[in-house]
mmCIF file of C-alpha atoms in Angstrom:
data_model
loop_
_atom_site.group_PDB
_atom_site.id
_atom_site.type_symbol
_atom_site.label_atom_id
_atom_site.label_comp_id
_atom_site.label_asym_id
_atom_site.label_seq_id
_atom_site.Cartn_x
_atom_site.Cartn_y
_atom_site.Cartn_z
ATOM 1 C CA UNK A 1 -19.472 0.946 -38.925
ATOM 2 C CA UNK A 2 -19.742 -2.163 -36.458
ATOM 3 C CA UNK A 3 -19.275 -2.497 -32.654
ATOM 4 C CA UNK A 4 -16.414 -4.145 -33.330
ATOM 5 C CA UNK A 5 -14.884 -1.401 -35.797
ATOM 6 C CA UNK A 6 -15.814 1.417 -33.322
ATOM 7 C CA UNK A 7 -14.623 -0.399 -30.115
ATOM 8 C CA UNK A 8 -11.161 -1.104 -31.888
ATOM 9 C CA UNK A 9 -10.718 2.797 -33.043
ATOM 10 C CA UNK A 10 -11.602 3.486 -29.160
ATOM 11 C CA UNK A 11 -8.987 1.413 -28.292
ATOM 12 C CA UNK A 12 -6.685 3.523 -30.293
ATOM 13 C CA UNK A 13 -7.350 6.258 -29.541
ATOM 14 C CA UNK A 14 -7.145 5.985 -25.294
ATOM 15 C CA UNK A 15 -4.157 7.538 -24.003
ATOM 16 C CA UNK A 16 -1.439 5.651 -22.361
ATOM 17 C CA UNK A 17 -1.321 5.141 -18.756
ATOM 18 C CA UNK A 18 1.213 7.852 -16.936
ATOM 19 C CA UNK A 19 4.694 7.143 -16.541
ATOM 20 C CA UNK A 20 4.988 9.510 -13.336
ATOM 21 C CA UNK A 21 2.778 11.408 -10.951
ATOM 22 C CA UNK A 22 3.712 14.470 -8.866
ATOM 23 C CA UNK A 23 1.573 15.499 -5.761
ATOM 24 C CA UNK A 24 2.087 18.342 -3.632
ATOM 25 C CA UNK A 25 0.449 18.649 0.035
ATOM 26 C CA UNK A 26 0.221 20.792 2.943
ATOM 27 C CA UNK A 27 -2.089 21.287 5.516
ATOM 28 C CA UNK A 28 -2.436 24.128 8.864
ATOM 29 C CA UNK A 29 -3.924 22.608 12.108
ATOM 30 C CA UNK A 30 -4.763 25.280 14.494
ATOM 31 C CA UNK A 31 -5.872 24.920 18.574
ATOM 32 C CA UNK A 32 -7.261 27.147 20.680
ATOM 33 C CA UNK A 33 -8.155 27.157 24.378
ATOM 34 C CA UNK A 34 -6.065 26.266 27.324
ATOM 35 C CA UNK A 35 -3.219 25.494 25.109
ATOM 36 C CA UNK A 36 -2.824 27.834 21.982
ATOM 37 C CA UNK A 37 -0.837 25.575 18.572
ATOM 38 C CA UNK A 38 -0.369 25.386 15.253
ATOM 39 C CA UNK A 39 1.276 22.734 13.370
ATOM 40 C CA UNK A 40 2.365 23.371 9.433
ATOM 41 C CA UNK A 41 3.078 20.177 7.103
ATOM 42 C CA UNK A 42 3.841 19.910 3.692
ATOM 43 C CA UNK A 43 4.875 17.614 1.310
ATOM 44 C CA UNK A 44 5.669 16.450 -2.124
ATOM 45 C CA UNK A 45 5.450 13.066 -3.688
ATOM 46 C CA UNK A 46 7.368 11.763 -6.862
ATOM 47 C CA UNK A 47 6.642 8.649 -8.844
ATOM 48 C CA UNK A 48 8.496 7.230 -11.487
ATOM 49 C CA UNK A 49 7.641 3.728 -13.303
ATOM 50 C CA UNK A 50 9.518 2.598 -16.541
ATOM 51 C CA UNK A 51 10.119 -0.693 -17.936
ATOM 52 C CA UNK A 52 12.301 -2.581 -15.473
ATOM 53 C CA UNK A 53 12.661 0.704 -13.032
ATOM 54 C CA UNK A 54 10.841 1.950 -10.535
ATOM 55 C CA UNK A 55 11.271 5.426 -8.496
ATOM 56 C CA UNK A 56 9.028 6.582 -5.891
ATOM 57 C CA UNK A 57 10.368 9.814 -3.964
ATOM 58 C CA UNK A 58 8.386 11.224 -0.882
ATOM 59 C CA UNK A 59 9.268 14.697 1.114
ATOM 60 C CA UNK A 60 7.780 15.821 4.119
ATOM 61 C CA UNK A 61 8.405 18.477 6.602
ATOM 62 C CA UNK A 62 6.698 19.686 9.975
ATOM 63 C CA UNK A 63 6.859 22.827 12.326
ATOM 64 C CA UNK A 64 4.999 23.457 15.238
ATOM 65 C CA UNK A 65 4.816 25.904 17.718
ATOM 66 C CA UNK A 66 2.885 25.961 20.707
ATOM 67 C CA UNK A 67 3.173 29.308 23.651
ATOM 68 C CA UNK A 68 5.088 31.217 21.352
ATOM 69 C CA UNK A 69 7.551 28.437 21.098
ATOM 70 C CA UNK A 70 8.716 26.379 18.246
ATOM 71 C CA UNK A 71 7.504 22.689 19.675
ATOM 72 C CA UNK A 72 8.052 20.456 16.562
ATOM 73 C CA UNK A 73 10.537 20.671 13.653
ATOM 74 C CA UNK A 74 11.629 17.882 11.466
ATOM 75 C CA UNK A 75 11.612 16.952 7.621
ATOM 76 C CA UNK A 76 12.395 13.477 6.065
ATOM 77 C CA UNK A 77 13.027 12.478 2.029
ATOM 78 C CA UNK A 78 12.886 8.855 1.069
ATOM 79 C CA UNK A 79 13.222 7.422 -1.842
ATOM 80 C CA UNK A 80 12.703 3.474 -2.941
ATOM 81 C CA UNK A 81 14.410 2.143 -6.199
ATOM 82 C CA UNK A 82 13.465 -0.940 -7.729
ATOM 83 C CA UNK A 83 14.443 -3.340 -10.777
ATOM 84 C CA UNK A 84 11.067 -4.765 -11.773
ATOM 85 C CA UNK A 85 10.825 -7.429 -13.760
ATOM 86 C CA UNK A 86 7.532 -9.761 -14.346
ATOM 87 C CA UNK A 87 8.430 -11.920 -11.353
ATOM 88 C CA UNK A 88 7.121 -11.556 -7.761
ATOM 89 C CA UNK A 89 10.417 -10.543 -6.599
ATOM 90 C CA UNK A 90 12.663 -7.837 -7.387
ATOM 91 C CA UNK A 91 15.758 -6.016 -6.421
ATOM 92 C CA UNK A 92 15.169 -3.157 -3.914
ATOM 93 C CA UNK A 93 17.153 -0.374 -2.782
ATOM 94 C CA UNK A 94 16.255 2.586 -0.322
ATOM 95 C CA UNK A 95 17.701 5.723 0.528
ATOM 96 C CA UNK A 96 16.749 8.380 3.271
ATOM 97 C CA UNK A 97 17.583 11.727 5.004
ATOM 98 C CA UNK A 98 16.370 13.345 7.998
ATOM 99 C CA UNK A 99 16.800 15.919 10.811
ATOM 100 C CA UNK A 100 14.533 16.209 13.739
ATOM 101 C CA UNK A 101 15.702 19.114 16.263
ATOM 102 C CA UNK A 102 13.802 17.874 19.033
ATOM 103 C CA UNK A 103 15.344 14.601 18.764
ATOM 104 C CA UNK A 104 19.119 16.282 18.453
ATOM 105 C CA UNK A 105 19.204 14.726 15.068
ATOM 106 C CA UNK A 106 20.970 17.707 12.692
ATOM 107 C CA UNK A 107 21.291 14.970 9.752
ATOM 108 C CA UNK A 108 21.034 11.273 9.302
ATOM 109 C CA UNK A 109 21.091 9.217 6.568
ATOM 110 C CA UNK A 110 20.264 5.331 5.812
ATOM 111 C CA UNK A 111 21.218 3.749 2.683
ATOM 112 C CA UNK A 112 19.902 -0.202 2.214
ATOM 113 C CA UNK A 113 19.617 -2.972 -0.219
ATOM 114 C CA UNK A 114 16.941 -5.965 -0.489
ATOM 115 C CA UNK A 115 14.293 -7.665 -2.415
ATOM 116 C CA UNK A 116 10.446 -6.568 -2.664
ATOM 117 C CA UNK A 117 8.028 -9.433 -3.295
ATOM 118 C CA UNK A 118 4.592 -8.679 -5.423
ATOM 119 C CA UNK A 119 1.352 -9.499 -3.687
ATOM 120 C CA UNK A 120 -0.752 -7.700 -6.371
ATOM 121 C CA UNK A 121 0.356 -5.690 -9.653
ATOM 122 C CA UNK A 122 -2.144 -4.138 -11.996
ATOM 123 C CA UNK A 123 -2.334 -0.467 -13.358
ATOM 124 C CA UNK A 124 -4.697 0.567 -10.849
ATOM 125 C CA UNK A 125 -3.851 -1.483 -7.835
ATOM 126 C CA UNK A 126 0.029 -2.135 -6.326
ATOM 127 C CA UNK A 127 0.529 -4.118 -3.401
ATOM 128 C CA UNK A 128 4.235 -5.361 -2.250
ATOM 129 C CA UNK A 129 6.331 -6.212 0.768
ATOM 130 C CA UNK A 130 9.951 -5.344 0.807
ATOM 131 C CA UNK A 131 12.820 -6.291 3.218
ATOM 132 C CA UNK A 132 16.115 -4.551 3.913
ATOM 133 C CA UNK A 133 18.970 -4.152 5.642
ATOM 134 C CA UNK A 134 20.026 -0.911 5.905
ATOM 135 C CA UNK A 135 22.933 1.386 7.464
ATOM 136 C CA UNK A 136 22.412 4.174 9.538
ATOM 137 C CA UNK A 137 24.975 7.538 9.200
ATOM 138 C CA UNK A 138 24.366 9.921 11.362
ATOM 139 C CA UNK A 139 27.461 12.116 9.601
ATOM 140 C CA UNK A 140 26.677 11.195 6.115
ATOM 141 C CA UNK A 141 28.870 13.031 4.142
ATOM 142 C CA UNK A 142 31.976 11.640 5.904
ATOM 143 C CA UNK A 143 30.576 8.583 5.422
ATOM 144 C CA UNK A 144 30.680 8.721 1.749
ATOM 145 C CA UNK A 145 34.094 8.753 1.919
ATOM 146 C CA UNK A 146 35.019 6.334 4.882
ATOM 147 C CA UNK A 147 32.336 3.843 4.903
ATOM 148 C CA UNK A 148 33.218 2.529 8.882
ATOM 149 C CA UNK A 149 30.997 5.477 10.187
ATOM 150 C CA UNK A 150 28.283 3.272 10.412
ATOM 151 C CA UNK A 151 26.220 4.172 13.433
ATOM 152 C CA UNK A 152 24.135 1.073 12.854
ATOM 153 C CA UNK A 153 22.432 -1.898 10.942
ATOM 154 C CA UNK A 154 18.696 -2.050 10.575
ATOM 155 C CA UNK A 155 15.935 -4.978 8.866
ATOM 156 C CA UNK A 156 13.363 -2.804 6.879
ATOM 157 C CA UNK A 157 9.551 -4.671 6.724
ATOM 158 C CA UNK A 158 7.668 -2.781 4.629
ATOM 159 C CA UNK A 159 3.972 -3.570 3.395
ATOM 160 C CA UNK A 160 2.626 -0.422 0.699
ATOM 161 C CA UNK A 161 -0.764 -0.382 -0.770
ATOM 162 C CA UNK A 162 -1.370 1.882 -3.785
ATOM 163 C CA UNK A 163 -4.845 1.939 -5.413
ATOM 164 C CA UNK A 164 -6.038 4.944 -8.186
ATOM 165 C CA UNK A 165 -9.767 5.121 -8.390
ATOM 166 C CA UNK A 166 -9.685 7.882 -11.013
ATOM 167 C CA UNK A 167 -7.302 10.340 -12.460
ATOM 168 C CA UNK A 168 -7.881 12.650 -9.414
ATOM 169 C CA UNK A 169 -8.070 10.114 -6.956
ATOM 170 C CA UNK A 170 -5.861 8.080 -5.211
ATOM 171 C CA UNK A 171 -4.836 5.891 -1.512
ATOM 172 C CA UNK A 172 -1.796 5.638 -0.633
ATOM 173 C CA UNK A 173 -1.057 3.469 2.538
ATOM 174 C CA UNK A 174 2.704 2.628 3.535
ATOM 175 C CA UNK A 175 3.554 0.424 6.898
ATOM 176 C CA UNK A 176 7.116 0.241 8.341
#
């Protein structure tokens, strides 16, 4: 056999890039001294990219306590939608919900439309800014029915950076 035969059976034979990624995280921060705390995070990512569709999901969720006393308890889910084509710029939709305690926030949710433009798209490397504007619903599910609760109107600038070094690692960097 050649080089040329055994590099095109290699080709063959490498498995397709992923269509989706999961992650799961969580981490425990613990002080002691003057001031006794512990924070608890976790979190879950979802990725999703087809032909002409992309889905990226992220959940997060915190709780502190500090003195005996719950000091920090909040959770967020976003998730971005876009209609990729080969162009620079695409269609982009977003879609969030959140509750902070501290903040007197039980449940808000922002819904938003807008366009994302390509900087950089490989399979290892993703770089994009997106803009949108975005309604704010503080009672969202009365808002599905009666869209005047509308607590607000927001412009979304994002930047994200996504580069895989290897199957096990990955950075993930995301600007608002």
């Amino acid at each position: 056999a050649t080089f040329a035969d055994t590099q095109a059976k290699d080709e063959k034979t490498q498995t397709p890039p992923k269509k989706w990624s999961l992650s799961i995280k969580g981490g425990l921060t613990l002080n002691a001294g003057n001031t006794d705390s512990r924070l608890l995070t976790g979190g879950l990512n979802f990725n999703l990219k087809l032909k002409g569709f992309e889905y990226l999901s992220n959940f997060e969720i915190f709780n502190g306590t500090g003195s005996d006393q719950v000091i920090l308890n909040k959770g967020k889910w976003d998730n971005k939608i876009t209609l990729t084509s080969p162009r620079r710029l695409n269609l982009y939709g977003t879609m969030s919900m959140e509750y902070d305690k501290f903040a007197l926030v039980a449940f808000r949710g922002n819904a938003g439309v807008g366009l994302r433009y390509n900087l950089a798209r490989s399979p290892k490397t993703t770089s994009y800014l997106a803009a949108s504007f975005s309604g704010e619903f503080t009672d969202v599910f009365n808002a599905l029915i009666e869209v005047t609760d509308i607590d607000s109107l927001r412009f979304n600038l994002y930047y994200t950076l996504d580069k895989t070094f290897s199957d096990t690692g990955k950075y993930l960097m995301e600007v608002l």
